[in-house]
Short mmCIF file of C-alpha atoms in Angstrom, two decimals:
data_model
loop_
_atom_site.label_atom_id
_atom_site.label_comp_id
_atom_site.label_asym_id
_atom_site.label_seq_id
_atom_site.Cartn_x
_atom_site.Cartn_y
_atom_site.Cartn_z
CA GLU A 23 99.72 193.20 -7.33
CA ALA A 24 96.16 193.60 -8.42
CA ASP A 25 95.37 197.18 -9.24
CA ARG A 26 92.90 199.04 -7.10
CA ASP A 27 90.28 199.26 -9.82
CA GLY A 28 86.66 200.12 -9.44
CA ALA A 29 83.74 197.79 -9.05
CA SER A 30 82.21 198.39 -12.48
CA ASP A 31 82.08 195.28 -14.63
CA THR A 32 79.74 193.62 -17.09
CA GLU A 33 79.25 190.82 -14.60
CA GLY A 34 77.80 193.37 -12.21
CA LYS A 35 74.49 192.94 -14.02
CA GLN A 36 74.25 189.47 -12.56
CA ASP A 37 72.73 188.83 -9.17
CA VAL A 38 75.95 188.75 -7.15
CA PRO A 39 75.77 189.69 -3.46
CA GLU A 40 77.90 192.72 -2.70
CA VAL A 41 80.51 192.89 0.00
CA PRO A 42 80.34 196.04 2.17
CA VAL A 43 82.91 198.60 0.99
CA PRO A 44 85.32 199.53 3.82
CA ALA A 45 85.61 203.19 4.71
CA ASP A 46 88.69 205.25 3.92
CA ASP A 47 91.27 204.38 6.58
CA THR A 48 94.02 206.82 5.56
CA PRO A 49 95.59 208.28 8.75
CA GLU A 50 94.27 211.74 9.58
CA VAL A 51 97.81 213.13 9.63
CA LEU A 52 98.33 212.16 5.99
CA ASN A 53 94.87 213.43 5.01
CA LYS A 54 95.69 216.87 6.40
CA ALA A 55 99.20 216.97 4.95
CA LEU A 56 98.02 215.98 1.47
CA SER A 57 94.69 217.81 1.47
CA GLY A 58 95.78 220.22 -1.27
CA LEU A 59 96.63 217.50 -3.78
CA SER A 60 94.42 215.84 -6.36
CA SER A 61 93.15 212.34 -5.56
CA ARG A 62 95.65 210.86 -8.06
CA TRP A 63 98.70 212.45 -6.42
CA LYS A 64 97.31 211.98 -2.92
CA ASN A 65 97.02 208.24 -3.58
CA TRP A 66 100.58 208.28 -5.01
CA TRP A 67 102.02 209.83 -1.85
CA VAL A 68 100.01 207.62 0.53
CA ARG A 69 101.11 204.47 -1.31
CA GLY A 70 104.71 205.70 -1.43
CA ILE A 71 104.96 206.51 2.28
CA LEU A 72 103.34 203.24 3.34
CA THR A 73 105.55 201.31 0.89
CA LEU A 74 108.69 202.77 2.49
CA ALA A 75 107.32 201.85 5.91
CA MET A 76 106.67 198.25 4.84
CA ILE A 77 110.13 197.92 3.26
CA SER A 78 111.71 199.19 6.48
CA PHE A 79 109.76 196.61 8.47
CA PHE A 80 110.88 193.93 5.99
CA PHE A 81 114.55 194.85 6.61
CA PHE A 82 113.93 194.70 10.36
CA ILE A 83 112.50 191.17 10.35
CA ILE A 84 115.35 189.99 8.10
CA TYR A 85 117.73 191.25 10.78
CA LEU A 86 115.86 189.22 13.42
CA GLY A 87 116.65 185.96 11.62
CA PRO A 88 114.98 183.02 9.84
CA MET A 89 112.82 181.83 12.74
CA VAL A 90 111.17 185.25 13.05
CA LEU A 91 110.69 185.27 9.27
CA MET A 92 108.94 181.92 9.52
CA MET A 93 106.58 183.29 12.17
CA ILE A 94 105.88 186.37 10.03
CA VAL A 95 105.00 184.09 7.08
CA LEU A 96 102.56 182.23 9.35
CA CYS A 97 100.97 185.50 10.51
CA VAL A 98 100.63 186.76 6.92
CA GLN A 99 99.11 183.44 5.90
CA ILE A 100 96.50 183.61 8.67
CA LYS A 101 95.61 187.21 7.79
CA CYS A 102 95.25 186.42 4.06
CA PHE A 103 93.04 183.44 4.90
CA HIS A 104 90.94 185.63 7.17
CA GLU A 105 90.44 188.26 4.45
CA ILE A 106 89.24 185.76 1.84
CA ILE A 107 87.05 183.82 4.26
CA THR A 108 85.53 187.08 5.51
CA ILE A 109 84.51 187.95 1.95
CA GLY A 110 82.69 184.62 1.70
CA TYR A 111 81.04 185.17 5.06
CA SER A 112 79.99 188.74 4.15
CA VAL A 113 78.48 187.60 0.85
CA TYR A 114 76.43 184.76 2.34
CA HIS A 115 75.94 185.97 5.90
CA SER A 116 72.17 186.31 5.48
CA TYR A 117 71.83 182.54 5.13
CA HIS A 118 73.16 181.97 8.65
CA LEU A 119 75.18 178.92 7.69
CA PRO A 120 75.89 176.89 10.82
CA TRP A 121 79.52 176.33 11.84
CA PHE A 122 80.89 177.95 8.66
CA ARG A 123 83.47 180.16 10.35
CA THR A 124 84.32 177.56 12.98
CA LEU A 125 84.90 174.85 10.39
CA SER A 126 86.95 177.20 8.17
CA TRP A 127 89.38 177.96 10.99
CA TYR A 128 89.42 174.34 12.07
CA PHE A 129 90.49 173.22 8.58
CA LEU A 130 93.17 175.94 8.60
CA LEU A 131 94.48 174.52 11.87
CA CYS A 132 94.50 170.97 10.49
CA VAL A 133 96.36 171.90 7.30
CA ASN A 134 98.93 173.97 9.19
CA TYR A 135 99.49 171.14 11.64
CA PHE A 136 100.17 168.79 8.74
CA PHE A 137 102.52 171.08 6.82
CA TYR A 138 104.47 172.44 9.77
CA GLY A 139 104.84 168.95 11.19
CA GLU A 140 106.30 167.77 7.88
CA THR A 141 108.71 170.72 7.85
CA VAL A 142 109.92 170.15 11.41
CA THR A 143 110.48 166.45 10.76
CA ASP A 144 112.30 167.13 7.51
CA TYR A 145 114.62 169.95 8.56
CA PHE A 146 115.07 169.31 12.30
CA PHE A 147 115.27 165.53 12.34
CA THR A 148 117.91 165.33 15.11
CA LEU A 149 115.84 167.53 17.42
CA VAL A 150 112.73 165.43 16.81
CA GLN A 151 114.56 162.16 17.50
CA ARG A 152 116.04 163.50 20.71
CA GLU A 153 112.71 164.44 22.33
CA GLU A 154 110.35 161.55 23.10
CA PRO A 155 107.04 163.48 22.61
CA LEU A 156 108.24 164.89 19.30
CA ARG A 157 109.39 161.45 18.17
CA ILE A 158 105.95 159.97 18.83
CA LEU A 159 104.18 162.85 17.10
CA SER A 160 106.54 162.54 14.14
CA LYS A 161 106.02 158.79 13.82
CA TYR A 162 102.23 159.08 13.68
CA HIS A 163 102.09 162.57 12.20
CA ARG A 164 100.20 161.75 9.01
CA PHE A 165 97.69 159.54 10.79
CA ILE A 166 97.00 162.27 13.38
CA SER A 167 96.64 164.84 10.58
CA PHE A 168 94.18 162.62 8.72
CA ALA A 169 92.18 161.98 11.90
CA LEU A 170 91.92 165.72 12.55
CA TYR A 171 90.75 166.42 8.99
CA LEU A 172 88.29 163.51 9.11
CA THR A 173 86.78 164.99 12.27
CA GLY A 174 86.21 168.30 10.46
CA PHE A 175 84.74 166.47 7.47
CA CYS A 176 82.22 164.70 9.69
CA MET A 177 81.37 167.98 11.43
CA PHE A 178 80.62 169.52 8.03
CA VAL A 179 78.30 166.65 7.06
CA LEU A 180 76.46 166.95 10.37
CA SER A 181 76.05 170.71 9.84
CA LEU A 182 74.18 170.34 6.54
CA VAL A 183 70.80 172.06 6.63
CA LYS A 184 67.84 171.38 4.38
CA LYS A 185 67.30 173.99 1.60
CA HIS A 186 70.90 175.22 1.91
CA TYR A 187 72.81 172.11 0.79
CA ARG A 188 74.15 173.64 -2.43
CA LEU A 189 75.27 176.83 -0.72
CA GLN A 190 77.01 174.91 2.06
CA PHE A 191 78.94 172.86 -0.49
CA TYR A 192 79.88 176.11 -2.26
CA MET A 193 81.38 177.36 0.99
CA PHE A 194 83.09 174.02 1.65
CA GLY A 195 84.79 174.41 -1.73
CA TRP A 196 85.53 178.09 -1.01
CA THR A 197 87.39 177.11 2.15
CA HIS A 198 89.41 174.36 0.50
CA VAL A 199 90.42 176.42 -2.52
CA THR A 200 91.53 179.16 -0.12
CA LEU A 201 93.59 176.61 1.80
CA LEU A 202 95.15 175.41 -1.46
CA ILE A 203 96.09 178.91 -2.61
CA ILE A 204 97.20 180.38 0.73
CA VAL A 205 98.42 177.65 3.08
CA THR A 206 100.07 175.32 0.57
CA GLN A 207 102.06 178.12 -1.03
CA SER A 208 103.05 179.74 2.27
CA HIS A 209 104.42 176.31 3.22
CA LEU A 210 106.56 176.43 0.07
CA ILE A 211 107.83 179.88 1.12
CA ILE A 212 109.09 178.37 4.38
CA HIS A 213 110.79 175.54 2.48
CA ASN A 214 112.55 178.14 0.34
CA LEU A 215 113.58 179.99 3.49
CA PHE A 216 115.25 176.92 4.99
CA GLU A 217 117.30 176.43 1.81
CA GLY A 218 118.94 179.76 2.67
CA MET A 219 117.48 183.20 3.30
CA ILE A 220 118.69 184.38 -0.10
CA TRP A 221 116.09 182.09 -1.73
CA PHE A 222 113.45 183.85 0.37
CA ILE A 223 114.63 187.47 0.18
CA VAL A 224 115.64 187.78 -3.50
CA PRO A 225 112.35 186.44 -4.99
CA ILE A 226 110.21 188.50 -2.62
CA SER A 227 112.32 191.61 -3.29
CA CYS A 228 112.06 191.08 -7.05
CA VAL A 229 108.26 190.97 -6.84
CA ILE A 230 108.26 194.12 -4.68
CA CYS A 231 110.65 195.87 -7.09
CA ASN A 232 108.54 194.90 -10.11
CA ASP A 233 105.39 196.07 -8.38
CA ILE A 234 106.93 199.45 -7.53
CA MET A 235 108.71 200.04 -10.84
CA ALA A 236 105.73 198.93 -12.95
CA TYR A 237 103.58 201.37 -10.96
CA MET A 238 106.16 204.18 -11.40
CA PHE A 239 106.63 203.63 -15.14
CA GLY A 240 102.90 203.27 -15.60
CA PHE A 241 102.15 206.38 -13.52
CA PHE A 242 104.52 208.66 -15.45
CA PHE A 243 104.67 207.05 -18.92
CA GLY A 244 101.67 204.71 -19.14
CA ARG A 245 99.55 205.15 -22.25
CA THR A 246 98.80 201.68 -23.65
CA PRO A 247 96.41 199.41 -21.66
CA LEU A 248 97.86 195.96 -20.92
CA ILE A 249 94.84 193.84 -20.00
CA LYS A 250 91.12 194.56 -19.68
CA LEU A 251 90.95 192.79 -16.34
CA SER A 252 93.21 195.50 -14.84
CA PRO A 253 92.61 198.70 -16.80
CA LYS A 254 95.26 200.66 -14.86
CA LYS A 255 98.03 198.29 -15.98
CA THR A 256 99.95 199.50 -19.03
CA TRP A 257 102.51 198.06 -21.42
CA GLU A 258 104.89 200.87 -20.52
CA GLY A 259 104.73 199.90 -16.86
CA PHE A 260 105.04 196.20 -17.66
CA ILE A 261 108.14 196.62 -19.88
CA GLY A 262 109.79 199.22 -17.64
CA GLY A 263 109.20 197.05 -14.58
CA PHE A 264 110.73 194.04 -16.37
CA PHE A 265 114.09 195.66 -17.16
CA ALA A 266 114.28 197.41 -13.78
CA THR A 267 113.61 194.13 -11.96
CA ILE A 268 116.26 192.21 -13.93
CA LEU A 269 118.89 194.81 -13.04
CA PHE A 270 117.74 194.93 -9.42
CA GLY A 271 117.86 191.13 -9.09
CA ILE A 272 121.43 190.94 -10.40
CA LEU A 273 122.66 193.71 -8.08
CA LEU A 274 120.85 192.42 -4.99
CA SER A 275 122.13 188.88 -5.60
CA TYR A 276 125.71 190.17 -5.88
CA VAL A 277 125.42 191.93 -2.52
CA MET A 278 123.74 189.06 -0.65
CA ALA A 279 125.75 186.15 -2.11
CA GLY A 280 128.85 187.34 -0.25
CA TYR A 281 127.35 186.80 3.21
CA ARG A 282 127.05 183.36 4.80
CA TYR A 283 124.15 184.61 6.89
CA PHE A 284 122.05 184.78 3.72
CA VAL A 285 123.32 181.80 1.71
CA CYS A 286 123.61 179.05 4.35
CA PRO A 287 120.68 176.67 5.00
CA VAL A 288 118.98 176.87 8.38
CA GLU A 289 120.08 173.90 10.51
CA PHE A 290 119.67 172.77 14.10
CA ASN A 291 122.95 172.55 16.03
CA ASN A 292 122.90 169.76 18.64
CA ASP A 293 125.91 171.14 20.51
CA SER A 294 124.50 174.62 21.07
CA ASN A 295 120.82 173.60 21.02
CA SER A 296 120.08 176.43 18.61
CA PHE A 297 119.37 177.10 14.95
CA THR A 298 122.37 178.18 12.91
CA VAL A 299 123.00 179.61 9.45
CA TYR A 300 126.74 179.02 9.30
CA CYS A 301 128.34 176.86 6.60
CA GLU A 302 130.97 176.73 3.89
CA PRO A 303 129.26 178.40 0.89
CA SER A 304 128.65 176.14 -2.09
CA GLU A 305 130.01 176.89 -5.57
CA LEU A 306 126.76 178.69 -6.26
CA PHE A 307 127.94 181.47 -3.96
CA GLN A 308 131.62 181.66 -4.91
CA LEU A 309 132.85 184.22 -7.42
CA GLN A 310 133.79 182.82 -10.82
CA TYR A 311 135.01 184.28 -14.10
CA TYR A 312 132.72 184.27 -17.13
CA VAL A 313 133.63 185.20 -20.71
CA LEU A 314 130.91 187.13 -22.47
CA PRO A 315 130.15 186.45 -26.18
CA SER A 316 132.56 187.71 -28.85
CA VAL A 317 130.01 190.34 -29.83
CA LEU A 318 131.05 192.11 -26.63
CA GLN A 319 134.77 191.76 -27.48
CA SER A 320 135.23 188.69 -25.22
CA THR A 321 134.86 190.69 -22.03
CA THR A 322 135.54 188.73 -18.85
CA VAL A 323 133.32 189.36 -15.83
CA ARG A 324 133.44 188.04 -12.28
CA LEU A 325 130.06 186.90 -11.02
CA TYR A 326 128.42 184.61 -8.52
CA PRO A 327 126.66 181.71 -10.30
CA PHE A 328 123.60 182.61 -8.24
CA GLN A 329 123.39 185.90 -10.16
CA ILE A 330 122.67 183.93 -13.32
CA HIS A 331 119.87 182.10 -11.53
CA SER A 332 118.58 185.46 -10.27
CA ILE A 333 117.87 186.43 -13.90
CA ALA A 334 115.42 183.52 -14.10
CA LEU A 335 113.84 184.52 -10.77
CA SER A 336 113.48 188.19 -11.68
CA SER A 337 112.16 187.32 -15.15
CA PHE A 338 109.43 185.18 -13.64
CA ALA A 339 108.63 187.92 -11.12
CA SER A 340 108.23 190.40 -13.99
CA ILE A 341 106.45 188.29 -16.61
CA MET A 342 104.41 185.63 -14.78
CA GLY A 343 104.19 187.17 -11.30
CA PRO A 344 101.71 189.89 -12.36
CA PHE A 345 99.25 187.17 -13.37
CA GLY A 346 98.75 186.52 -9.68
CA GLY A 347 97.59 190.13 -9.48
CA PHE A 348 95.36 189.72 -12.52
CA PHE A 349 93.83 186.64 -10.91
CA ALA A 350 93.14 188.67 -7.76
CA SER A 351 91.62 191.46 -9.87
CA GLY A 352 89.23 188.97 -11.45
CA PHE A 353 88.27 187.65 -8.03
CA LYS A 354 87.57 191.15 -6.71
CA ARG A 355 85.56 192.08 -9.79
CA ALA A 356 83.49 188.93 -9.38
CA PHE A 357 82.32 190.21 -5.99
CA LYS A 358 82.39 193.90 -6.88
CA ILE A 359 84.95 194.90 -4.27
CA LYS A 360 87.88 197.30 -4.52
CA ASP A 361 90.26 195.53 -2.12
CA PHE A 362 90.35 192.37 -0.03
CA ALA A 363 90.39 194.52 3.12
CA ASN A 364 91.51 197.96 4.32
CA THR A 365 94.40 196.82 6.53
CA ILE A 366 97.04 199.05 4.87
CA PRO A 367 96.02 202.59 3.84
CA GLY A 368 96.49 203.13 0.11
CA HIS A 369 97.23 199.45 -0.48
CA GLY A 370 94.17 197.54 0.66
CA GLY A 371 94.50 194.26 2.54
CA ILE A 372 97.43 191.97 3.18
CA MET A 373 96.21 189.74 0.35
CA ASP A 374 96.41 192.72 -2.02
CA ARG A 375 100.13 192.88 -1.22
CA PHE A 376 100.83 189.15 -1.47
CA ASP A 377 98.74 188.05 -4.46
CA CYS A 378 101.88 187.82 -6.63
CA GLN A 379 104.15 186.49 -3.88
CA TYR A 380 102.39 183.15 -3.58
CA LEU A 381 102.78 182.37 -7.28
CA MET A 382 106.44 183.37 -7.03
CA ALA A 383 106.97 181.07 -4.04
CA THR A 384 105.73 178.06 -5.98
CA PHE A 385 108.06 178.83 -8.89
CA VAL A 386 111.10 179.21 -6.59
CA ASN A 387 110.37 175.91 -4.89
CA VAL A 388 110.02 174.13 -8.24
CA TYR A 389 113.16 175.86 -9.54
CA ILE A 390 115.24 174.76 -6.56
CA ALA A 391 114.01 171.17 -6.82
CA SER A 392 114.63 171.06 -10.58
CA PHE A 393 117.92 172.91 -11.04
CA ILE A 394 119.60 173.47 -7.65
CA ARG A 395 119.00 170.89 -4.96
CA GLY A 396 120.99 167.65 -5.03
CA PRO A 397 121.28 164.74 -2.60
CA ASN A 398 121.95 165.96 0.93
CA PRO A 399 124.48 163.64 2.71
CA SER A 400 123.71 165.05 6.16
CA LYS A 401 120.00 164.21 5.85
CA VAL A 402 120.84 160.69 4.63
CA ILE A 403 123.09 160.13 7.64
CA GLN A 404 120.38 161.43 9.99
CA GLN A 405 117.88 158.97 8.55
CA LEU A 406 120.38 156.08 8.77
CA LEU A 407 121.06 156.79 12.44
CA ALA A 408 117.34 156.54 13.14
CA LEU A 409 117.25 152.93 11.91
CA ARG A 410 117.71 149.85 14.08
CA LEU A 411 121.29 148.63 14.55
CA ASP A 412 120.77 145.54 12.40
CA GLN A 413 119.37 147.75 9.60
CA GLN A 414 122.38 150.07 9.87
CA LEU A 415 124.73 147.08 9.69
CA HIS A 416 122.93 145.75 6.61
CA ILE A 417 123.28 149.12 4.84
CA PHE A 418 126.96 149.29 5.86
CA ASN A 419 127.69 145.87 4.36
CA SER A 420 125.78 146.73 1.19
CA LEU A 421 127.69 150.01 0.82
CA LYS A 422 131.01 148.26 1.53
CA ALA A 423 130.33 145.64 -1.16
CA HIS A 424 129.40 148.38 -3.62
CA LEU A 425 132.63 150.32 -2.94
CA ILE A 426 134.75 147.17 -3.28
CA GLU A 427 133.04 146.41 -6.59
CA LYS A 428 133.85 149.92 -7.82
CA GLY A 429 137.48 149.56 -6.71
CA LEU A 430 137.30 152.43 -4.24
CA LEU A 431 137.45 150.66 -0.90
CA PRO A 432 140.79 148.82 -1.46
CA ALA A 433 142.37 152.13 -2.45
CA VAL A 434 141.07 153.68 0.76
CA GLU A 435 142.39 150.74 2.83
CA GLU A 436 145.84 150.86 1.19
CA ALA A 437 146.08 154.59 1.79
CA ALA A 438 145.12 154.01 5.41
#
């Protein structure tokens, strides 16, 4: 998370339009209860209370299931997009750029239509093939998506105004970079979610844990500055947060790996016409014995293989994740603002809370694709059943010839 640093910066000498600073939105009840404390401890208590409230809400939406989680991701994405676009609008509002806000939201709609359409087709293929309207939309999905984007592109060209060309192209780039950072990575979060909620919950929890523990260690023990971009970050907080997050990731993974609700992929059940998370857990989520090095007297431990992967996830959350916060700090300093918004008292905007999460989501998606995910037989069968009968027969004969060549089919026939 980017620290809530001040607006002072050497770049402030440049002619950069300032964004209006939001007023203090701390609830009056907390202001009265903490009125006797110094600003440092008051901020500590406000952040702590609101953090507990957000964690409680996080547990509640996990209980509601993966589809609610997906909707929450969409809502967070829209809010983050709104906060960044609003900064751009506030900075350049005096130029009265035509259609800027309208086109920004239109492009958001187009990109979401493309990504969510791809997700539905990929993960809920049987549902799409069963419904005629969905089948048509799926078949021409990419063409429709391109047509929608092309319409927005033409609208932008038609909105160009003399003397403001350069500024309008700046804002066109602003919108697209925002879409790249926010929408693309939130789409990866949903992909991680459908691989099993554990791939969604553990990475997010590790980032939250690192954020909290780095703040705690830095608050009580911090002495050595970590990076000039975020002067409140310290080496003590960074190192303390690292070890605390590794331990937390291992323990949380051990607890969650034992429940099918968390480890099973989200699938659509044709019989019940509902989404299910029931399966036979893979080897990744089955306890196995591991012998530790001889330095530790050949101690044998019983772990889930996923716990070993959780070390990689928590390490990234602790070492590389904070760079998402540093990036956000640089962005805020560039426009001399303290927070992206004042949505959450003591924390800033939603983007202030999720600046590290998006970088983490990309890593998890790449990690799954590189080290975890293998060929999925059920998806292959779904795609085969969507082919014409003559195409299915051709594939059957090709597969039969291959199995005979390998000597497997005769053995199957003899056993039958």
